[in-house]
XYZ file of C-alpha atoms in Angstrom:
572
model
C 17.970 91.753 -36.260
C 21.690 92.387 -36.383
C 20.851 95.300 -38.747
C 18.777 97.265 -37.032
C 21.195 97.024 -33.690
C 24.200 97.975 -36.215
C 21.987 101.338 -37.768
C 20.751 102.240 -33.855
C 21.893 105.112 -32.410
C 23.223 103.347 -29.179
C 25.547 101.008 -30.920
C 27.053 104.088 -33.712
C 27.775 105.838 -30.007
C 29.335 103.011 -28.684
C 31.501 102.410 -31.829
C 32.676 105.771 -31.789
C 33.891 105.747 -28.347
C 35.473 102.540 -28.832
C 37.531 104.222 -31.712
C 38.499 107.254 -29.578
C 39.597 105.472 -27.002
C 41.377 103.302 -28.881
C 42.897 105.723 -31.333
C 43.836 107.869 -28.019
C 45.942 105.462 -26.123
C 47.519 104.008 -29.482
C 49.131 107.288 -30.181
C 49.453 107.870 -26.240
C 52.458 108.251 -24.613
C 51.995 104.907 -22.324
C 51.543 102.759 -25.812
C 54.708 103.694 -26.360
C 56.596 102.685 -23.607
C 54.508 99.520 -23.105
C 56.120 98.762 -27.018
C 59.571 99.662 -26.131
C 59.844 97.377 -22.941
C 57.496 94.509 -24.908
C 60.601 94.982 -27.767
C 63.328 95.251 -24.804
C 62.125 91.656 -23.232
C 62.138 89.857 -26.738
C 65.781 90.502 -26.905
C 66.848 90.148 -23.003
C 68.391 86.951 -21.367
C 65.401 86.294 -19.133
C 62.865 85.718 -22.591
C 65.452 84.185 -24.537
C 65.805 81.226 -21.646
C 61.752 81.193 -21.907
C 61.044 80.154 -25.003
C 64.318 77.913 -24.995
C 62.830 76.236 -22.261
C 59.104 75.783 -23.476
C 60.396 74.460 -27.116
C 62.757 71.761 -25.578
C 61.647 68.397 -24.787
C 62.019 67.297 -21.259
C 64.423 64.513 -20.534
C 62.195 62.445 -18.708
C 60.313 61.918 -21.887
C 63.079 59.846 -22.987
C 62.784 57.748 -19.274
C 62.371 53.917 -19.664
C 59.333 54.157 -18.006
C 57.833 56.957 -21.069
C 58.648 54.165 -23.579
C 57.157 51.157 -21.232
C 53.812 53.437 -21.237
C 54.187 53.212 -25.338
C 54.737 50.117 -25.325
C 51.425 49.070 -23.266
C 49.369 51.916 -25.526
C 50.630 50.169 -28.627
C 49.554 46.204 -27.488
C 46.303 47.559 -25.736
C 45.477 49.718 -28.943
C 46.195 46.195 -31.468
C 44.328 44.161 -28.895
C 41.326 46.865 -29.244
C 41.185 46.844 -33.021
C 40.661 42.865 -32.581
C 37.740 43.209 -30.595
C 36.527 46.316 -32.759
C 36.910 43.534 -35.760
C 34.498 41.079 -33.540
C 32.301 43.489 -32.418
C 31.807 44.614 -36.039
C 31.192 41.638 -37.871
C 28.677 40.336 -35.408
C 26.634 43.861 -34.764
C 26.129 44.120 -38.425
C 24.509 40.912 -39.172
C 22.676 40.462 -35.727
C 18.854 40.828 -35.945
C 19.097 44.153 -33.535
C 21.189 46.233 -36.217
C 18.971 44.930 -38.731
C 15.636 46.282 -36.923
C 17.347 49.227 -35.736
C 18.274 50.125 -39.194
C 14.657 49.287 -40.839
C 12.906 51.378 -38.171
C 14.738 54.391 -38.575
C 14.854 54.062 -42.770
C 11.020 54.109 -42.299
C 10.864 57.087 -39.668
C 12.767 59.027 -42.041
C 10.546 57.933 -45.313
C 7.022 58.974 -43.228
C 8.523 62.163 -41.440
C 11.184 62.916 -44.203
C 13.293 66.185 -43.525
C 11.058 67.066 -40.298
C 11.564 63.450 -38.675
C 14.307 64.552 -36.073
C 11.774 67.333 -34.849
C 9.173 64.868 -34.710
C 11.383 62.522 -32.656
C 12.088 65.634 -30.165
C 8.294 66.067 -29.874
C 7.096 62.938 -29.110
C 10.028 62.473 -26.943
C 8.784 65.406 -24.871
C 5.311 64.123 -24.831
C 6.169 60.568 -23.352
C 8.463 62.167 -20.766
C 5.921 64.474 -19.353
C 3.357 61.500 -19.376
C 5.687 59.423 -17.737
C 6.455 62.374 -15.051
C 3.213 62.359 -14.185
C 2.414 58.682 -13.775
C 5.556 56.808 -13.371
C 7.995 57.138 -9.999
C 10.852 59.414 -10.170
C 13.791 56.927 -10.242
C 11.675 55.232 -13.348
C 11.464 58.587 -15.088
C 15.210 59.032 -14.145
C 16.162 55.980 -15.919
C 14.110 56.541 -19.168
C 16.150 60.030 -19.310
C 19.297 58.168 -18.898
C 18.758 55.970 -21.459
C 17.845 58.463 -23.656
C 20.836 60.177 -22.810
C 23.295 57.421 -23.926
C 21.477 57.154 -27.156
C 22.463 60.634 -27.767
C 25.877 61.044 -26.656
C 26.552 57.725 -28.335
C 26.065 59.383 -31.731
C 28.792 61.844 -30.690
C 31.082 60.945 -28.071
C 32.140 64.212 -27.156
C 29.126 64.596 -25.762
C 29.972 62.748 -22.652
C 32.875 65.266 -21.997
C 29.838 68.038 -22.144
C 28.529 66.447 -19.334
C 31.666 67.758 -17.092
C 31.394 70.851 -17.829
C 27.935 71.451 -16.072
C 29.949 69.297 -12.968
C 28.660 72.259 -10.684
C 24.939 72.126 -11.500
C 24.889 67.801 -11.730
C 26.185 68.336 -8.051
C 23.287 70.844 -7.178
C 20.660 68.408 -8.524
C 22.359 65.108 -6.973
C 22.092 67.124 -3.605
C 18.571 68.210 -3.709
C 17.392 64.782 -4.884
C 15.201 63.054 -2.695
C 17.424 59.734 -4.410
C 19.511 58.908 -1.740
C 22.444 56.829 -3.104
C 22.270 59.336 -5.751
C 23.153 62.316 -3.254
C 26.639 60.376 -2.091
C 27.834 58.217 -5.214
C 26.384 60.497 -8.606
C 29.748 62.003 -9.104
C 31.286 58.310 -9.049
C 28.977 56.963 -11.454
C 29.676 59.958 -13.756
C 33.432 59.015 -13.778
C 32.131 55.289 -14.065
C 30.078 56.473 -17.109
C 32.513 58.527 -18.958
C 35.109 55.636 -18.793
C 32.860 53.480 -20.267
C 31.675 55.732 -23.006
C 35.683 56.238 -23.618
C 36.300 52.471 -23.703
C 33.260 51.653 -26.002
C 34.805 54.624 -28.111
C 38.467 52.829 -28.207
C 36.671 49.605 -29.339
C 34.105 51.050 -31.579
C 35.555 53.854 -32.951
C 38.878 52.738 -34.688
C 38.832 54.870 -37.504
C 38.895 58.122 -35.830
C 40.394 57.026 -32.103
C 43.538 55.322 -31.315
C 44.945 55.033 -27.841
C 47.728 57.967 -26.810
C 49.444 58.894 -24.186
C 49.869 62.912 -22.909
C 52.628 64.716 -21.599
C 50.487 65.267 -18.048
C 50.040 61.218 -17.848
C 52.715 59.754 -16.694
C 53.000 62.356 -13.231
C 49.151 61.920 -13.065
C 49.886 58.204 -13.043
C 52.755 58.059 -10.382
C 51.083 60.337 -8.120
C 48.334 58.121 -8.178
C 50.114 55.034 -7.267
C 52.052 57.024 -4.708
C 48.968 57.682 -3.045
C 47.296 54.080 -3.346
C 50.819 53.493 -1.287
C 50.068 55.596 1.329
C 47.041 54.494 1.761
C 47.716 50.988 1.801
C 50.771 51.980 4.382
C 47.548 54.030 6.528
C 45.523 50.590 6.857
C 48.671 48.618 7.636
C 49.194 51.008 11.037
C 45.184 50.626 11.714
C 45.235 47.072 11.147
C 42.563 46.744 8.793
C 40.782 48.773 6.084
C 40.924 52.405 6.753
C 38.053 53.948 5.681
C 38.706 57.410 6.659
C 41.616 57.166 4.821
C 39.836 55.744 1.660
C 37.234 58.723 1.675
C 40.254 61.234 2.023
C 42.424 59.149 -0.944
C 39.209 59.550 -2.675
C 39.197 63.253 -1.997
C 42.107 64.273 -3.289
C 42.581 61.629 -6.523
C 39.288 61.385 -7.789
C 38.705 64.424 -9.691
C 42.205 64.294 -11.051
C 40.413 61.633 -13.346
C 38.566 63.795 -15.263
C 41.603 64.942 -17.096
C 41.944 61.630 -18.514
C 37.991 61.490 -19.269
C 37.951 65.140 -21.093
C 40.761 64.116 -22.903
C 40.384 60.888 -24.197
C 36.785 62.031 -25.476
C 37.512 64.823 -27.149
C 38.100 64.189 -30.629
C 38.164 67.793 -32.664
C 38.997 71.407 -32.076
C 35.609 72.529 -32.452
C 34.162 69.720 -29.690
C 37.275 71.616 -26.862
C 35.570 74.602 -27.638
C 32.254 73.814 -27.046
C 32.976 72.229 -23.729
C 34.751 75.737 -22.723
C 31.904 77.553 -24.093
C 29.621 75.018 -22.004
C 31.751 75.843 -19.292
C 30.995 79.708 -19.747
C 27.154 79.202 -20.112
C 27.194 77.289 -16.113
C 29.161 80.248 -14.939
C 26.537 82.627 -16.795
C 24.170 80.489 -14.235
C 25.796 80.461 -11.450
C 26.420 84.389 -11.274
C 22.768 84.907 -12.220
C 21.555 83.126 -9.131
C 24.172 85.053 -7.400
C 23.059 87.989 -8.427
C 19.016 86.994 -7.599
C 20.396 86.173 -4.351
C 21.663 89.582 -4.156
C 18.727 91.640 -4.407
C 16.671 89.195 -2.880
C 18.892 89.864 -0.035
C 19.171 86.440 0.803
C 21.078 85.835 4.330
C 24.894 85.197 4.295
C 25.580 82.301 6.485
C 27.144 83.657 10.194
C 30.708 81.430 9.249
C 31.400 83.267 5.555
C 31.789 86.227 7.702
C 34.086 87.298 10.445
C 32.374 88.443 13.676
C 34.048 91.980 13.581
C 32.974 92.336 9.871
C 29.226 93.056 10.125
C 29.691 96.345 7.223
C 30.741 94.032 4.145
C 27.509 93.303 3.342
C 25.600 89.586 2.007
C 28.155 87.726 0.184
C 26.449 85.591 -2.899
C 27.134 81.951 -3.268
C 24.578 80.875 -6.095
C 23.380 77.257 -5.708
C 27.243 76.224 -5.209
C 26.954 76.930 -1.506
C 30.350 78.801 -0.518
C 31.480 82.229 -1.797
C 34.963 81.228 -1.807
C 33.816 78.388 -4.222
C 31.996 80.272 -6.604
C 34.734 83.071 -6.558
C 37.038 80.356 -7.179
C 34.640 78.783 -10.766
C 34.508 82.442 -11.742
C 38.027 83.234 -11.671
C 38.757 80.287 -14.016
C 35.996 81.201 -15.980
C 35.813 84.797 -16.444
C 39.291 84.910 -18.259
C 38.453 82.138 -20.625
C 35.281 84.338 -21.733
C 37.201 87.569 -22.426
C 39.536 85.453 -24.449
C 36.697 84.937 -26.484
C 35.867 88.330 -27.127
C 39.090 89.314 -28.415
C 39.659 85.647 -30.570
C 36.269 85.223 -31.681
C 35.781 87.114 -35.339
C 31.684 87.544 -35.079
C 30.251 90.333 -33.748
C 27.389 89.069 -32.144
C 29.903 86.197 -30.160
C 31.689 89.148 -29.137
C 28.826 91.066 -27.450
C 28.156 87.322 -25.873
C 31.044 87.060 -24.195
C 31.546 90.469 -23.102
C 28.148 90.228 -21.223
C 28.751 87.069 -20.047
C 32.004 88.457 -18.850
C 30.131 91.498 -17.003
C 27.841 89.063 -15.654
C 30.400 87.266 -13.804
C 31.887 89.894 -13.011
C 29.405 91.524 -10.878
C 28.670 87.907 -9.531
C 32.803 87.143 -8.418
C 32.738 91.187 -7.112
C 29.923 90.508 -5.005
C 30.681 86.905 -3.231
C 33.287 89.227 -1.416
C 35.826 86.337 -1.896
C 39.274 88.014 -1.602
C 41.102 85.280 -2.871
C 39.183 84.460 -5.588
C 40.005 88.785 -7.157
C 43.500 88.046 -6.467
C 43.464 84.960 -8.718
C 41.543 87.051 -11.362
C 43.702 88.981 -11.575
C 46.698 87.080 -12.013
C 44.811 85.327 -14.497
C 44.268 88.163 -16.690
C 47.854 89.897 -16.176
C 49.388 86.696 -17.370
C 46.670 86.307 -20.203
C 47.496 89.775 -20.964
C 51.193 89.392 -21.320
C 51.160 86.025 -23.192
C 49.152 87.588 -25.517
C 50.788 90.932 -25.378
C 47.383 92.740 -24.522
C 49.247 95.044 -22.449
C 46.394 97.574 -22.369
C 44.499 94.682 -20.269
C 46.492 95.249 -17.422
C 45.962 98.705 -17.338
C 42.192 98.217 -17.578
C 42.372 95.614 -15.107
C 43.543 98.254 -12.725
C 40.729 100.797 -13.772
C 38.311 98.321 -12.865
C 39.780 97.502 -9.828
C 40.051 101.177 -8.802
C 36.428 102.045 -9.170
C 35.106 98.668 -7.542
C 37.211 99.811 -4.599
C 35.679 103.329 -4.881
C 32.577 102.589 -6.000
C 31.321 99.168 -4.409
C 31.110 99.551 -0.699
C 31.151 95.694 0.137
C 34.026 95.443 -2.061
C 35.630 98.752 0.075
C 34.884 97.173 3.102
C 36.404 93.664 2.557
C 39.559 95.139 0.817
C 39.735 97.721 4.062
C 39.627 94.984 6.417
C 42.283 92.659 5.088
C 44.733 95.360 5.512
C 43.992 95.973 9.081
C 46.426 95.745 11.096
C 44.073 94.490 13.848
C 42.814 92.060 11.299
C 46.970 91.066 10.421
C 47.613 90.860 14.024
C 44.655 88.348 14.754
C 45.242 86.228 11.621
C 49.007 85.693 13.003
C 47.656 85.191 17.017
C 44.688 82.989 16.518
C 44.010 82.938 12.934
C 44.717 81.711 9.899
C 48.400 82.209 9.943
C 48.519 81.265 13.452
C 47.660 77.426 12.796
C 50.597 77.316 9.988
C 53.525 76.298 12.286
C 51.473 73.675 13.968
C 50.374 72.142 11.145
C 54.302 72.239 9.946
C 55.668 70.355 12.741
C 53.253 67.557 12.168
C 54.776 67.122 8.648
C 57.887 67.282 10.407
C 57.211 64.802 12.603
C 55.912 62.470 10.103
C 58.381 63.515 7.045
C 58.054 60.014 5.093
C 54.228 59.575 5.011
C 52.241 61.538 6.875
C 49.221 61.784 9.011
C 47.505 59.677 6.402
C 44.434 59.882 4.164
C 41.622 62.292 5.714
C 43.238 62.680 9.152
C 43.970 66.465 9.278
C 43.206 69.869 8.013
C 40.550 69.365 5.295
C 36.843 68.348 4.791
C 37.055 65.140 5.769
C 38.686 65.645 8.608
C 35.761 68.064 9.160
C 32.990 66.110 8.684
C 34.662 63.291 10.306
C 35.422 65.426 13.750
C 38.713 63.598 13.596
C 40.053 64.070 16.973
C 42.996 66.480 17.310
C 42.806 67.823 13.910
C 41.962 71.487 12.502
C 41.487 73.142 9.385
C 44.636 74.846 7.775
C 43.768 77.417 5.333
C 46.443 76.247 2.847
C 46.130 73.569 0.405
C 49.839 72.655 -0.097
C 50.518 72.111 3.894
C 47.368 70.338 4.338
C 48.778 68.178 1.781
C 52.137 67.738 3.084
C 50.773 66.465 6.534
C 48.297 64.225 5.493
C 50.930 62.680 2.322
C 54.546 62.879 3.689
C 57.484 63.970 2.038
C 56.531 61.633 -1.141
C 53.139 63.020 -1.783
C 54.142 66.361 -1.347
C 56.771 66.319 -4.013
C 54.827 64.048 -6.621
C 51.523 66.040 -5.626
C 53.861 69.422 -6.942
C 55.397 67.805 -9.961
C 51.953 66.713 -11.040
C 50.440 70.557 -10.529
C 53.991 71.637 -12.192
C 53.667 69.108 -15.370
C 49.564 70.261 -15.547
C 50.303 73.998 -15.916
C 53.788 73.709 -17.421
C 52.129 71.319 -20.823
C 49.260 74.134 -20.902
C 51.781 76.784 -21.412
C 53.827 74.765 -23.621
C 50.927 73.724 -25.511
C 50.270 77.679 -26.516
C 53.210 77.557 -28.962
C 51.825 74.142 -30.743
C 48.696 75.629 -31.977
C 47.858 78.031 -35.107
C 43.992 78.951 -34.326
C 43.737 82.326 -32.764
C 40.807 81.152 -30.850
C 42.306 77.813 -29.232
C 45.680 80.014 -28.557
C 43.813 82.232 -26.386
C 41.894 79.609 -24.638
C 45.129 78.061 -23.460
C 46.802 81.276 -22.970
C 43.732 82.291 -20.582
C 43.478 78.812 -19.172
C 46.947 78.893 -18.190
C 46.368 82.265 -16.289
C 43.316 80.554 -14.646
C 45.469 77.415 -13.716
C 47.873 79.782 -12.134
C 45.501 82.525 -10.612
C 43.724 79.335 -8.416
C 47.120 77.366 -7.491
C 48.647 81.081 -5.541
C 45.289 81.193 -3.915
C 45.655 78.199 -2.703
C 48.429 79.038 -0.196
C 45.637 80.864 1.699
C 42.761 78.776 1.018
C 42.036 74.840 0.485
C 40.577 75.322 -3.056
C 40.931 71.739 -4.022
C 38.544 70.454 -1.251
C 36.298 71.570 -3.187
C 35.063 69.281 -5.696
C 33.670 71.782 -8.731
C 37.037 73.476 -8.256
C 39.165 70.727 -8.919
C 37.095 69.318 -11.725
C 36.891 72.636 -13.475
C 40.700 72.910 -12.986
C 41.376 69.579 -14.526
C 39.315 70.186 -16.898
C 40.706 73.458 -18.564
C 44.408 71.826 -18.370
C 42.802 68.628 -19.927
C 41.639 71.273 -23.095
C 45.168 72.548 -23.017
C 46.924 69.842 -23.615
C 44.486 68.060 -25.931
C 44.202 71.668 -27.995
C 48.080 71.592 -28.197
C 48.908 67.812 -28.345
C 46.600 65.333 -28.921
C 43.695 67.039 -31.090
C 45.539 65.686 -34.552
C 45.256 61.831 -33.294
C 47.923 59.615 -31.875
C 50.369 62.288 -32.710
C 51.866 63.277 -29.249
C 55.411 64.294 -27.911
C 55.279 60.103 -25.951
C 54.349 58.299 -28.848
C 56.955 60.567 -31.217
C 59.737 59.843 -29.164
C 59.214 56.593 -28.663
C 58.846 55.770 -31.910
C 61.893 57.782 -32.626
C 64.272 55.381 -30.311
């Protein structure tokens, strides 16, 4: 196949633009200067602090409380090999093992070298038997089961399972199960933990408990918050269970960096998750684009009164432009990573299509934000990997969207308006900020509480007296206090900081650029959120969790128990 696309006529055109292009602007005047100030900045002041800073070791690492954490890994990691040693002894001499053994010796001596197609097949059979006869939650449960047979011959696989977070919350909604709709993403967390734990205890040879860099903020902000909320149901007198679904809200998702990284156990299984990752964008944008030319109706509250000439904005089965923007953005930079990492040519032409794909799809949910975090995800991709030419492409593109894509025009032109300026500082947006400020000022310790102002619970809730700030940090600082504020910001600091850090521990090319992209992603969505309440969302949280939790196992933790905690505590 690959032959006769390499001898066509298209792809020798192609090719040869490629190579006057590229032979133009390396002997252009512009290359030049980009290499003199890239050669300027190694030697200045500013770049010399940099990397002096990213190599050292924080002081806190050192803290009491770093080696206390150690400690606890080290007795719960001695007290899982015991039960691993239990669990062994009697699994392999109870009757089950035995059968289980026998029954798949003999599958394999009827079906021989065909016998895990077979399996698949008659798998498939029973399943769409059983669709047909037996209920739904029945035929559920038989896929579930089947599920945990497979991921428990690879635990990684249970990580996979995040990264398609966005459509597992599409097909929990339309379910006609209704404790599914409001508890599936709890039971995935619930599931994941105890795939991880059966993996500590079975696993022992290629798993040993360790601690990340990220953990121990994660891990104070959490208590923090339990705090606050337990300070919340002393003032109502009782269990406060607004407050619970807000605490819930904004610590939940948070967990998934523990899941991804404590089931992750090689290089090649991080990839695959961000690859996964790229594939549910791919998705996504290709329902937004259906949606598109379907001309399928915007919702009246994406779009402001006075802008009736932006056009439909797309919002695939996510249900919000801003949201989808918001996946894309993280996504989209992570995929053209891949196309300059990757060394095959036919991975290259994947990525760069799935990169146009979402493309088109983030250009055409009309979400402002979400271009502006693009694109500081791909200038700061661009200069960590000192692909200066990006930036300059990233402006081409930019240029003729503006010129060329009239919904894109229209949004961009109405942003700047001053009418639009003046109304976002009057009764918008802007307008709400100050309020919102003086509540945090009047409650400077601990806040509002849990769920009591400015986000979707608050929404859904019709708390009296409260309104929806369009920025994530204040929201947070009235509803947390002065303490969850600060820890909320040193966990977001210590999440990005690692991931950048954790771009100097690795050799790969490929896992370099996924953190060096990731990073940009990380960054791109936490500016954004000073105009927009990104992590009320819960597919944008996960997915942001997610990416630093590949970070920091790509940089730290992928090599075993061998991370900057358990070196320096050893070390004292």
């Amino acid at each position: 196949m690959w032959k006769y696309v390499s001898n066509s006529l298209i792809y020798r055109f192609l090719i040869f633009i490629y190579e006057v292009v590229g032979n133009a602007y390396r002997n252009s005047f512009l290359n030049r200067c980009v290499e003199t100030v890239a050669a300027w900045n190694q030697h200045g002041l500013l770049y010399r602090t940099k990397q002096n800073y990213i190599s050292s070791t924080p002081k806190y690492s050192f803290s009491v409380t770093y080696r206390i954490l150690s400690f606890f890994g080290k007795i719960l990691d001695g007290f899982a090999g015991h039960v691993n040693h239990v669990y062994t002894k009697a699994f392999k001499n109870s009757l089950f093992a035995k059968t289980c053994r026998s029954l798949l010796l003999l599958w394999k001596k009827i079906f021989g070298r065909w016998s895990g197609l077979s399996c698949f097949i008659i798998l498939a059979v029973v399943l769409g038997v059983s669709a047909y006869v037996l209920p739904k939650l029945v035929v559920a449960g038989i896929i579930g089961i089947l599920g945990l047979v497979f991921i428990l011959r690879n635990f990684e696989r249970a990580a996979y399972l995040v990264a398609i977070y966005p459509i597992l919350y599409f097909v929990a909604g339309v379910s006609n199960i209704s404790f599914l709709v409001s508890l599936w993403d709890e039971l995935l967390i619930i599931f994941c933990v105890g795939i991880w734990f059966y993996r500590w205890v079975a696993d022992r040879k290629d798993f040993n408990f360790a601690w990340t860099p990220v953990d121990f903020s994660l891990i104070i902000f959490f208590v923090v918050c339990i705090a606050l909320f337990a300070i919340g149901s002393l003032k109502t007198l009782g269990f406060d269970s607004l407050g619970f679904d807000g605490l819930r809200a904004v610590i939940e998702y948070m967990f998934f960096f523990f899941i991804v990284v404590k089931l992750l156990r090689s290089e090649d299984g991080a990839k695959n998750l961000i690859k996964l990752m790229i594939l549910t964008g791919v998705v996504m944008s290709l329902h937004g684009i259906y949606q598109y030319i379907a001309k399928v109706e915007t919702p009246a509250y994406w779009t402001d009164k006075v802008e009736v000439s932006s056009g439909p904005r797309v919002f695939s089965f996510v249900g919000s432009p801003n949201v989808l923007g918001c996946l894309l953005a993280m996504l989209i930079p992570l995929a053209i990573s891949l196309i300059f990492s990757e060394e095959d040519v036919i991975q290259k032409l994947l990525y760069t299509a799935a990169s146009g794909i979402m493309g088109i799809c983030i250009l055409l949910t009309g979400s402002r934000s979400s271009w502006i975090a693009l694109g500081c995800a791909l200038i700061i991709y661009s200069i960590l990997s000192r692909k200066y030419y990006l930036i300059i492409g990233l402006f081409v593109v930019a240029i003729l969207a503006y010129t060329m894509v009239s919904s894109v025009r229209s949004r961009i032109d109405y942003m700047l308006d001053p009418a639009y300026i003046v109304s976002s500082f009057t009764g918008g947006r802007f307008a709400r900020w100050p309020k919102a400020l003086g509540m945090f000022y009047n409650n400077l310790l601990f806040g509002e509480g849990f769920g009591r102002f400015g986000g979707s619970v608050a929404t859904i809730n019709k708390v009296k007296g409260a309104f929806y700030v369009d920025n994530y940090y204040i929201k947070a600082a009235v509803e947390m206090g002065i303490f969850g504020l600060v820890t909320f910001l040193a966990v977001l600091y210590n999440g990005v900081v690692w991931s950048l850090r954790a771009s100097y521990k690795v050799e790969d090319k490929v896992s370099r650029g996924l953190i060096q992209s990731g990073f940009g992603a990380m960054v791109g969505i936490l500016v954004t959120n000073v105009v927009l309440n990104n992590f009320d969302a819960p597919s944008v949280t996960t997915y942001f969790w997610t990416i630093a939790a590949v970070c920091v196992f790509l940089g730290y933790v992928k090599k075993g128990p061998n991370n900057v905690l358990t070196n320096i505590s050893n070390k004292q």
